[in-house]
XYZ file of C-alpha atoms in Angstrom:
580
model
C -9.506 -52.949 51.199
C -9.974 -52.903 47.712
C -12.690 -53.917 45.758
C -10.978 -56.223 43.260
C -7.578 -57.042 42.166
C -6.067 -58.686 39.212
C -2.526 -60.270 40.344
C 0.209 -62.297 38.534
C -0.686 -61.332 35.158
C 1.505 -59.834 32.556
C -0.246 -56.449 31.438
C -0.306 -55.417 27.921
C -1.495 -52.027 28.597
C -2.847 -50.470 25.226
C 0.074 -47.946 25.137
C 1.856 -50.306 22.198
C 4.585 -50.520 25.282
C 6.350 -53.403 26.266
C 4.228 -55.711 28.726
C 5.243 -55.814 31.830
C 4.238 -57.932 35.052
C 1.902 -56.440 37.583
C -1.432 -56.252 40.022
C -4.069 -54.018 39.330
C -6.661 -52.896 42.219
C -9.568 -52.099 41.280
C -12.174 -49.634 43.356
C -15.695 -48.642 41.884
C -15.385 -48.471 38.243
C -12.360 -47.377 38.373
C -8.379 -48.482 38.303
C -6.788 -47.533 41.518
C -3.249 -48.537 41.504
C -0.909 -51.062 39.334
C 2.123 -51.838 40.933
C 2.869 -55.070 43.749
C 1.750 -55.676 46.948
C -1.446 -53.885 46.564
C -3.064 -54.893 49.705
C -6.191 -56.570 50.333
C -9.651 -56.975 48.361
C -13.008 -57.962 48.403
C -12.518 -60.244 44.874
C -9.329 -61.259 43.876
C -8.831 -62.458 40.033
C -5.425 -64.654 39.403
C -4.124 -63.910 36.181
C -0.576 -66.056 36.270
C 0.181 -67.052 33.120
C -2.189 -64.794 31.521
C -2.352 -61.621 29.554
C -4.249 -58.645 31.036
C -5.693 -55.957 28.306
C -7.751 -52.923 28.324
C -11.689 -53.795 27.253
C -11.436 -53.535 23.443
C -13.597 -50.433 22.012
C -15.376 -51.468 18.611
C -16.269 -48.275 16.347
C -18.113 -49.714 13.867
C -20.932 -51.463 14.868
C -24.963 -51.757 14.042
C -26.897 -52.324 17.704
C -29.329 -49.622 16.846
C -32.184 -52.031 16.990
C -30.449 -54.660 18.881
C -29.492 -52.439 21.798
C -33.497 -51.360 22.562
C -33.857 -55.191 23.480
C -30.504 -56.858 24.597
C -28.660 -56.400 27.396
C -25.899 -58.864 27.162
C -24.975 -57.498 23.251
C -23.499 -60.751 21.887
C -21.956 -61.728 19.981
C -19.270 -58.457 20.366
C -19.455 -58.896 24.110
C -18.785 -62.284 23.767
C -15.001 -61.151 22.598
C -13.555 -59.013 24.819
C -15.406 -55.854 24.102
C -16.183 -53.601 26.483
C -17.744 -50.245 24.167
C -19.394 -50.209 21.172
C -20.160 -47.108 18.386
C -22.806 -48.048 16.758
C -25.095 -45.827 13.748
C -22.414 -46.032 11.602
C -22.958 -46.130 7.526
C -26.134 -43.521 7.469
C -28.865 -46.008 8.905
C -30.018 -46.144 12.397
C -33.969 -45.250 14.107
C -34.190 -41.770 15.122
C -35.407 -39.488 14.128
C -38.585 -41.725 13.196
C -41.933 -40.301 12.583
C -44.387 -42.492 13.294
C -45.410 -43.559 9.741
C -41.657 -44.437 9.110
C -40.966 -46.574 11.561
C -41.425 -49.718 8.307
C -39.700 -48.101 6.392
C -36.876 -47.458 8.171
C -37.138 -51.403 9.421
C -36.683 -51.868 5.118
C -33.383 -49.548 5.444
C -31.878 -51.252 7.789
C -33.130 -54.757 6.415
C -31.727 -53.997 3.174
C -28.298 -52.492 3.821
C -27.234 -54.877 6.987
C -29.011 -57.608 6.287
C -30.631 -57.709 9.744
C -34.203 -59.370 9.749
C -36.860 -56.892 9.928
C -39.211 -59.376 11.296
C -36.942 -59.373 14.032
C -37.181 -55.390 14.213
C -40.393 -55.144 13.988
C -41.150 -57.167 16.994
C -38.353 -56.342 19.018
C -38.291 -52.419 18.970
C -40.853 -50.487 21.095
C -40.485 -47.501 19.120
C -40.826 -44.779 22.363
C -39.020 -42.269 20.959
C -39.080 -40.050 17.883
C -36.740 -37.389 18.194
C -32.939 -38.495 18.587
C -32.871 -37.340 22.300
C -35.673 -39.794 22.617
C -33.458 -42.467 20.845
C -31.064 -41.603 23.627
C -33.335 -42.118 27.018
C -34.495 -44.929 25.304
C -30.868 -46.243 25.435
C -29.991 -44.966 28.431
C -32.971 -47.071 30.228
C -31.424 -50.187 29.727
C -28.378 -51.357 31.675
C -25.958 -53.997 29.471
C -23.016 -55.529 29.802
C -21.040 -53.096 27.613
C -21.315 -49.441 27.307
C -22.579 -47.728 23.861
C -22.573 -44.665 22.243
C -23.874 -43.812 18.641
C -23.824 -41.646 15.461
C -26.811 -39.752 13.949
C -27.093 -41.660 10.986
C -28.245 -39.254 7.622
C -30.834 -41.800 6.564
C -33.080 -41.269 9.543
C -32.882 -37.228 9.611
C -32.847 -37.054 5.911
C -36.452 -38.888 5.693
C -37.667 -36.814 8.683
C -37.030 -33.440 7.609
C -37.723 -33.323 3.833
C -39.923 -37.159 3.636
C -40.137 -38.519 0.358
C -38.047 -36.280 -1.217
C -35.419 -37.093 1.106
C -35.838 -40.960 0.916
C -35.725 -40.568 -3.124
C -32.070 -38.365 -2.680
C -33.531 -35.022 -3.897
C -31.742 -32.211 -3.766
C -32.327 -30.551 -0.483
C -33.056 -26.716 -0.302
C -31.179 -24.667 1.947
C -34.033 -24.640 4.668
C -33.538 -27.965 4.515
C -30.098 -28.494 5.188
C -30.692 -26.196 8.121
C -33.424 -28.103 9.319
C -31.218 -31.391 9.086
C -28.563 -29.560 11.006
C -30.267 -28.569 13.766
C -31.520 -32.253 14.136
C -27.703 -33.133 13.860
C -26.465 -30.170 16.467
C -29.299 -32.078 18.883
C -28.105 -34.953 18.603
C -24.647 -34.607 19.242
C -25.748 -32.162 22.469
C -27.650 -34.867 23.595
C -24.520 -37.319 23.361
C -23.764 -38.669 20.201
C -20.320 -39.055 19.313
C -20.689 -38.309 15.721
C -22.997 -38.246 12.137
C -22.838 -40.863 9.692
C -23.535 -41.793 6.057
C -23.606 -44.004 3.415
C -22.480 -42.993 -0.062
C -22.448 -46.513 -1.604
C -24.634 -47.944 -4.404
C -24.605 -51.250 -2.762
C -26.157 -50.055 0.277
C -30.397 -50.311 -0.768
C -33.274 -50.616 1.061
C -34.859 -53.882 1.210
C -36.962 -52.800 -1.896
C -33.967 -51.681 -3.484
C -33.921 -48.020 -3.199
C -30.103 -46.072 -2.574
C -29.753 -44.794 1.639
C -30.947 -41.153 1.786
C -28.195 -39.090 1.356
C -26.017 -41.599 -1.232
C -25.601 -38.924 -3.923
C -25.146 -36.046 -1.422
C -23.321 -32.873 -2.626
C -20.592 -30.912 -0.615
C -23.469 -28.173 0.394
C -25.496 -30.499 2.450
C -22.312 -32.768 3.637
C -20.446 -30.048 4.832
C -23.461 -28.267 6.630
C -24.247 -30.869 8.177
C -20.412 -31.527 9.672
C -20.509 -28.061 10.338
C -23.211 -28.846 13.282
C -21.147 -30.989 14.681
C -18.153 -28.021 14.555
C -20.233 -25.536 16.244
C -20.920 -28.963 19.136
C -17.169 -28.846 19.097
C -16.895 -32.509 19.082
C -17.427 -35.994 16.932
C -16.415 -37.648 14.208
C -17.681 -37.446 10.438
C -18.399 -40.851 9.390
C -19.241 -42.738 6.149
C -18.494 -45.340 3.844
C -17.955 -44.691 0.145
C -17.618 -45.498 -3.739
C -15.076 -42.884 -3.991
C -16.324 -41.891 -7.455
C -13.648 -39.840 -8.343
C -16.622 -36.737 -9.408
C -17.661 -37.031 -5.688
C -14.336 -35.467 -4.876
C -14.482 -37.335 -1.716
C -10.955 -36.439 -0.311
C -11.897 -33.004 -1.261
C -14.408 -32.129 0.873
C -13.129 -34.296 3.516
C -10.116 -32.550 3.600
C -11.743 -29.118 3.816
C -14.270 -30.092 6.383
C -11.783 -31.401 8.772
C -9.930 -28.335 8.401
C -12.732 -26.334 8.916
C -14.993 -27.974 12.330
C -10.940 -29.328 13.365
C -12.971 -32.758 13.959
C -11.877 -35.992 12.040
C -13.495 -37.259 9.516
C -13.637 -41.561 9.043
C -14.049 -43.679 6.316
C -14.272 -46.855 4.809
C -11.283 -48.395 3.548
C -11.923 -51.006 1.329
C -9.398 -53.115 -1.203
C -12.275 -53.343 -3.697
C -12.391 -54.895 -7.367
C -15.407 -52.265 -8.004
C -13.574 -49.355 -6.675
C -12.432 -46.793 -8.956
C -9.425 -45.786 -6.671
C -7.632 -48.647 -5.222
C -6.067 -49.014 -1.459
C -2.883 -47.347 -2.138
C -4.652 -44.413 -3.642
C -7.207 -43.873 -0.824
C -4.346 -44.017 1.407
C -2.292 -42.039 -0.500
C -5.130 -39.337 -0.747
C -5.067 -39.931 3.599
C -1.715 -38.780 3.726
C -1.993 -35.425 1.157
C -4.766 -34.091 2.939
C -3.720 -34.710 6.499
C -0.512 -33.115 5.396
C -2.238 -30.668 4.784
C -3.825 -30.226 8.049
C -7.196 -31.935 7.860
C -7.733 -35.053 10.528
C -8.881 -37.785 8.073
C -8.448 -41.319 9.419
C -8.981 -44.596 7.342
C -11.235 -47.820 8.816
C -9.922 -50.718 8.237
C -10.837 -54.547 8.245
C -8.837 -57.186 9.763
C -9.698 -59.916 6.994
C -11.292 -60.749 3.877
C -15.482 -59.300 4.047
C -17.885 -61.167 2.030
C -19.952 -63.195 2.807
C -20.310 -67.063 4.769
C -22.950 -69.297 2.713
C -25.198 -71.428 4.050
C -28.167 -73.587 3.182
C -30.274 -71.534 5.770
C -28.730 -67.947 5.161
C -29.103 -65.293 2.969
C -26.722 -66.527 0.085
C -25.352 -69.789 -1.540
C -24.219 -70.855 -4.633
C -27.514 -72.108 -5.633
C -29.819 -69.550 -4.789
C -30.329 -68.135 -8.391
C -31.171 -72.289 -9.732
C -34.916 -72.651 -10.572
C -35.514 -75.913 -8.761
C -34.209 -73.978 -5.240
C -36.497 -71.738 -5.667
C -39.453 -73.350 -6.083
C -38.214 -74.925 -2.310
C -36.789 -72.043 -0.471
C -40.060 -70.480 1.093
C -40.722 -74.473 2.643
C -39.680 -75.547 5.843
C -36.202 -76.606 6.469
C -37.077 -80.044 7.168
C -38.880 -80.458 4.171
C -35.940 -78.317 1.923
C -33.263 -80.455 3.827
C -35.407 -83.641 2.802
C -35.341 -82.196 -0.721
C -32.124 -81.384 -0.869
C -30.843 -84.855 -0.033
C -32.348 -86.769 -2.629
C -30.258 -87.721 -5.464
C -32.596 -86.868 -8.199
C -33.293 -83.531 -7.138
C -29.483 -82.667 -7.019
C -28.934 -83.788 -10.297
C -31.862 -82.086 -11.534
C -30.641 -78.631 -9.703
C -26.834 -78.956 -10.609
C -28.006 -79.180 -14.356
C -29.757 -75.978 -14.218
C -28.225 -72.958 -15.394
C -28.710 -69.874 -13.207
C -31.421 -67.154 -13.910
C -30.461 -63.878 -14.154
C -29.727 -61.609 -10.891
C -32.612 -59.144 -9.915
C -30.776 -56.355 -10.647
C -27.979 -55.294 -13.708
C -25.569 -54.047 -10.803
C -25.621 -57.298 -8.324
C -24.333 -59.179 -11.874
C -21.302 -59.165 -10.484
C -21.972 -60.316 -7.309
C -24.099 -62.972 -8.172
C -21.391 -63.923 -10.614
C -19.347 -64.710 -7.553
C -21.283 -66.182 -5.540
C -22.616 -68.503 -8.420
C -19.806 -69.472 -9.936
C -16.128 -68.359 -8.448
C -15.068 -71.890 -6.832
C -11.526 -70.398 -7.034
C -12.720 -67.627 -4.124
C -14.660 -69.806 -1.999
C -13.506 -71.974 0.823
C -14.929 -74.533 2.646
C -15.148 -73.253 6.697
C -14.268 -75.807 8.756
C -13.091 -75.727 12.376
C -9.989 -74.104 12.985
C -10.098 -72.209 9.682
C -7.747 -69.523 9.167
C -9.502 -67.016 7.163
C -6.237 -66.485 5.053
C -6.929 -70.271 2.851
C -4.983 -70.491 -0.439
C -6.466 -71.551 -3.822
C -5.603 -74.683 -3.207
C -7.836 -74.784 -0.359
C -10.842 -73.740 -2.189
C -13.997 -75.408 -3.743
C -12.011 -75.626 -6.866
C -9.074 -76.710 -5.379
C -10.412 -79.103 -3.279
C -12.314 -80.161 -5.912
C -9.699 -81.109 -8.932
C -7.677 -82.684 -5.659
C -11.076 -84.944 -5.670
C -11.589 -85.320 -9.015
C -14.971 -84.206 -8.906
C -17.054 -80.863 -11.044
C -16.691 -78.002 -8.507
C -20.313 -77.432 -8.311
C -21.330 -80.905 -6.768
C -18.478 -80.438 -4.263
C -19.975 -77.351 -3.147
C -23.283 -78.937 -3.074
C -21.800 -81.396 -1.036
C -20.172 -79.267 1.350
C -23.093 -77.288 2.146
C -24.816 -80.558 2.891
C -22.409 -81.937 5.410
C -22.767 -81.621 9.242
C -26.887 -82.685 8.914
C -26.984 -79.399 6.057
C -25.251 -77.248 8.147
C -22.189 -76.883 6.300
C -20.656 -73.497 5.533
C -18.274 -71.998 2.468
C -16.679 -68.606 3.068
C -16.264 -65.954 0.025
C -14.342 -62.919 0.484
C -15.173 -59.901 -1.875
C -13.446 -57.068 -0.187
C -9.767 -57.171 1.022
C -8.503 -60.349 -0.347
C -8.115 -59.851 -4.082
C -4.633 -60.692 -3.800
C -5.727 -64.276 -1.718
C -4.142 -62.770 0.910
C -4.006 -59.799 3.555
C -0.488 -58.934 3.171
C -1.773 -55.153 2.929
C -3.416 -55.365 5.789
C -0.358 -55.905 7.798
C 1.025 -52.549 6.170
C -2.076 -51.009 7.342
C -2.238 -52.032 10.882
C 1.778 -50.092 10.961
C 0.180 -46.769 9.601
C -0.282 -43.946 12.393
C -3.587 -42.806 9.949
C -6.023 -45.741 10.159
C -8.540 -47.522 13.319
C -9.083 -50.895 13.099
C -12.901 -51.289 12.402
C -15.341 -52.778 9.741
C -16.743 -55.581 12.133
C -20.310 -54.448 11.920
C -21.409 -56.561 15.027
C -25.109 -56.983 14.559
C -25.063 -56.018 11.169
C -25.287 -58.811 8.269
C -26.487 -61.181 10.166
C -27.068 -64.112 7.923
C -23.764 -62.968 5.871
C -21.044 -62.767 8.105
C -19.626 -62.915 11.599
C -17.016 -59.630 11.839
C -17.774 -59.270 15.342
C -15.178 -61.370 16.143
C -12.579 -58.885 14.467
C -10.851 -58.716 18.266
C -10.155 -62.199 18.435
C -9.135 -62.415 15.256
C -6.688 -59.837 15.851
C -5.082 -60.985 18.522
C -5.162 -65.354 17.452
C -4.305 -64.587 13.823
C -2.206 -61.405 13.259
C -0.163 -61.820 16.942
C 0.506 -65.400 16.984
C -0.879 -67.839 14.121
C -0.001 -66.336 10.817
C 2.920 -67.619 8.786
C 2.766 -64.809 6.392
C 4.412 -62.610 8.904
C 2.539 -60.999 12.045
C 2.315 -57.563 13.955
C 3.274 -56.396 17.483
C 1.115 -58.441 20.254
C 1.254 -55.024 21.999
C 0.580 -53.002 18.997
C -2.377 -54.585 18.024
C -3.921 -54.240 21.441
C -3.320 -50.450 21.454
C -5.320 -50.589 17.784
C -8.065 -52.155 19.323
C -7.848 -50.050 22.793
C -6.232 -46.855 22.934
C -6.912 -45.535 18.974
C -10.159 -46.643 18.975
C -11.290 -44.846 21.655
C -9.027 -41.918 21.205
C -10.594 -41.205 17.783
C -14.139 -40.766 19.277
C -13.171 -38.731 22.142
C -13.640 -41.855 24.446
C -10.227 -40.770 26.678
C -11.497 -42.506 29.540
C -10.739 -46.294 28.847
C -8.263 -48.237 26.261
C -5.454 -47.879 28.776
C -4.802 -49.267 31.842
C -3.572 -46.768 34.281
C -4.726 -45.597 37.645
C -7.297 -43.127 37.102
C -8.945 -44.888 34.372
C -12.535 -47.054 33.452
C -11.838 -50.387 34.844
C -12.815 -52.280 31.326
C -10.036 -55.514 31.582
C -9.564 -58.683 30.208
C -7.758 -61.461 31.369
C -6.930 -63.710 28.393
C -5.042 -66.475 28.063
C -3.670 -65.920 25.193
C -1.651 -69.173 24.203
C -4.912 -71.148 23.862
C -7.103 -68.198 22.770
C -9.114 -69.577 19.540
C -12.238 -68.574 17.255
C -14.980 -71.198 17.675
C -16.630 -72.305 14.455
C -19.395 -70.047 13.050
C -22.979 -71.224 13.259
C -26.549 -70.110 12.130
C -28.641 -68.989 15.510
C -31.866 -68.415 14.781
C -32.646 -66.460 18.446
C -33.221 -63.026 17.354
C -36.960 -61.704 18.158
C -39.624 -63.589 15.290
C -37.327 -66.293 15.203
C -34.693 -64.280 12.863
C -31.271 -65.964 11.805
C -28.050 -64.583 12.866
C -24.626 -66.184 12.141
C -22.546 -66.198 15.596
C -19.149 -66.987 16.263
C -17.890 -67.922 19.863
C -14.393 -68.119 21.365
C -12.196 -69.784 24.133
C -9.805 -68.246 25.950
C -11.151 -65.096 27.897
C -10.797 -65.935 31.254
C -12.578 -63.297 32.579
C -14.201 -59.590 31.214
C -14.472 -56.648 33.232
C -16.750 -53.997 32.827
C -16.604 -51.211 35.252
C -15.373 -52.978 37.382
C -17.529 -55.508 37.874
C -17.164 -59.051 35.921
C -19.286 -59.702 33.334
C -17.852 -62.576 31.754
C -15.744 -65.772 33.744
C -14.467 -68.357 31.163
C -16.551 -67.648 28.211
C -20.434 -67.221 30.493
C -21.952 -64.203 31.104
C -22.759 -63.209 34.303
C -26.185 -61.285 35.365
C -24.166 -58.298 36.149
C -24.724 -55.290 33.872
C -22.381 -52.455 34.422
C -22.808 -50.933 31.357
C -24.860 -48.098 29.762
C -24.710 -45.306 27.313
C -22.273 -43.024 26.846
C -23.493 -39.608 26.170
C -20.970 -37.084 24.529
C -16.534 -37.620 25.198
C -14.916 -39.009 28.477
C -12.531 -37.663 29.932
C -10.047 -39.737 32.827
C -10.707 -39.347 36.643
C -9.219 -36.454 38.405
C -7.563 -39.191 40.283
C -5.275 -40.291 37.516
C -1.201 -40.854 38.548
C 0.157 -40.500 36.013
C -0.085 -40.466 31.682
């Protein structure tokens, strides 16, 4: 008697293989047999006319906060995934002395845009060294397993304090210092270091991550703790200044610990090397023998604007301004008299509050041509045509009021979406390359990260609605992407356990019915501890989740099961495995 089986669906397996129809039996948290005519169980799950999957694995993800408080962490749970990475980009909450438990709130508050009100009050703060970090974790059971980086930020401020939040140059005592924090982190069970080496990522008072102007010495000693570990992966997202010798050091730090080494990759109109040349620079230095292994998005990042988030079009126009700090009833009563629109839409913008967000204020302010109007059933691939501007001349009306007026519609609610990253080109014809290449992981969907911004989390559905069935520009493998999201995911952070489903394995499944599978329309939530705003984005069409197995989700609701935990160093498969 088994404990649960799946029968009648067609299983998609995360190899890239051809699907194929099957049962699976489930016993414990594990996959016991595929095959027919499995016998008898306690729970039986019909999957005809359904797809069955491995439990997507997410790499790049920012719970750190989030995960002290929530157990059911939506909204990535909410699409079919099972794991979670989170830490990435240099910011996370341990190490944290005492007295910089605010200001690491401010780091995080300023580079993911995640409330700190909503820190502040949520976070219990009973732990200061990483192994701390790690019970604290641990304590909590979820409905998805996570796992984490030591993020540079954190361990930078702890060991050398100021000097290390102002991006000093470190001494060699403490580079060993920082190390040995990194060494005890990864023996406690994280699955990797990260860091941020971005000018855009600031502190909520506008000061560059700890760690942003790094040099090779401290980089590669601090990989090198992870070499001597034997495990993890060297994470970080980058301006690629072509002084930085990024590839460089990459290349000979992979070589060195054998460990791979992620990052970023980002069509970018600021960066100095474009796509083709980061991924040209992949391919030299793997072929060379380093490990180096590019993260890529699934569509255009930017940001969605809202009345209510953290930018619009108008947010730099005097007359909002003197309104944004009021209520929203009294700003939506405001904002739907005639006379104050006028008076706002005649303003000209004041300057940004800082020489390098010109640019990005520029868009935001101004580019009608990149912004779209997000709708139901939006596609997140729109042509010019379907932008403000377009829209617009089609209505013979000044792009600015139509923008207005979209913002206004559904009760002020309404919602335009500007991509800055990947979709120069107004498409994501590159991406599909990409998602071919043997040297990338699908990633960049910082779930609870950005949170009035963007809604990435949903990268999974995305990936399997858009690129495997709805885009006319030309799609990829159903069975491909799934492996993407499964199998290479977890493969690249040591996570062999799970991300296939064969006897032996985690029982992490979904059953999807992937005809009718469908993004919902974002929305603004404002459910976080303090009241703080997220943007969430639901979907239809997971029948069922399984964690463990044990279900967690049945047509879209959680259940109050919570199978999950943290994951503390790699997995390796059940002794009981048939067969690779």
């Amino acid at each position: 008697m088994h404990d649960l089986i799946i029968t009648g669906g067609t299983i998609v397996d995360g190899s890239g293989g051809a699907p194929y129809k099957a049962d699976i039996a489930i016993d414990g948290d594990l996959i016991s047999r595929i095959g027919s005519d499995l016998g008898e169980a306690h729970e039986v799950i019909d999957a005809a006319g359904r797809i069955v999957t491995p439990g997507f694995v997410d790499v790049h993800t920012h719970y750190d906060g989030q995960a002290t408080w929530d157990d059911e962490m939506a909204p990535s749970s909410w699409h079919g995934v099972t794991t979670v990475v989170m830490g990435n980009c240099g910011v996370g909450f341990a190490p944290a002395k005492p007295d910089k438990h605010d200001w690491l709130i401010g780091l995080m508050e300023g580079v993911e845009d995640i409330p700190g009100a909503a820190l502040s009050e949520g976070m219990s703060w009973n732990w200061e060294s990483f192994p701390d970090y790690m019970d604290a974790l641990e304590a909590m059971p979820r409905t998805i397993d996570i796992a984490t980086h030591v993020p540079h930020g954190a361990v930078r401020a702890y060991v050398m304090g100021q000097r290390g939040a102002d991006n000093e140059e470190p001494t060699e005592d403490d580079i060993a210092a920082m190390s040995d924090i990194v060494e005890e982190g990864l023996r406690a069970g994280a699955l990797g270091f990260s860091t941020s080496r971005t000018v855009l990522h600031k502190s909520i008072d506008g000061e560059l991550v700890p760690g942003t102007t790094a040099t090779e010495p401290e980089l590669v000693g601090l990989g090198r703790a992870m070499g001597r570990v034997g495990y993890g992966v060297f994470e970080l997202t980058s301006d690629l200044l072509p002084e930085w010798d990024e590839f460089g050091w990459m290349g000979r730090l992979s070589k060195e610990t054998g460990l791979p080494v992620s990052f970023s990759m980002l069509q970018s109109p600021v960066k100095q090397m474009s796509w083709q040349d980061q991924m040209a620079s992949t391919k030299a230095a793997n072929d060379d023998g380093a490990n180096i292994v590019a993260q890529i998005g699934l569509r255009g990042i930017g940001v969605i604007m809202n009345w209510r988030g953290t930018v619009h079009p108008f947010m730099m126009k005097p007359s909002w301004q003197e309104i944004e700090n009021l209520p929203w009833k009294e700003q939506y009563a405001k904002l739907s008299d005639p006379a104050f629109k006028a008076i706002l839409l005649a303003e000209e913008n004041l300057p940004p509050p800082s020489p390098d967000m010109a640019a990005f204020f520029m868009l935001v302010t101004a580019a009608w041509a990149m912004q779209f109007p997000l709708g139901e059933d939006f596609s997140y691939e729109p042509t010019r045509e379907e932008s403000v501007f377009g829209f617009a001349q089609g209505a013979g009306k000044d792009p600015q009021a139509y923008a207005y007026d979209q913002l206004m519609s559904d009760n002020g609610d309404g919602l335009i979406y500007l991509p800055i990253l990947n979709y120069m080109d107004g498409n994501l014809d590159f991406t599909r390359d990409l998602l071919e290449r043997e040297d990338i992981v699908v990633s960049l969907s910082d779930g609870g990260a950005h949170c009035g911004t963007i809604c990435d989390a949903a990268a999974p559905t995305f990936l399997l609605s858009h690129w495997t069935r709805d885009r006319d520009r030309g799609t990829v493998d159903m069975p491909l992407a799934i492996k993407r999201q499964c199998h290479d995911t977890a493969r690249l952070y040591g996570l062999n356990d799970r991300g296939l489903l064969r006897p032996g394995y985690l029982a992490d499944i979904n059953v999807i019915d992937y005809a009718n599978l469908r993004l919902e329309k974002p929305y603004l939530a404002f459910d976080l501890p303090a009241g703080g705003k997220r943007f969430l984005q639901k979907a239809s069409g997971y029948d069922v989740t399984v964690k463990s197995g044990v279900v967690t989700f049945c047509s879209g609701e959680v259940t109050k099961a919570r199978p999950g935990g943290l994951i503390r160093g790699p997995q390796s498969v059940a002794a009981k495995e048939a067969a690779e």
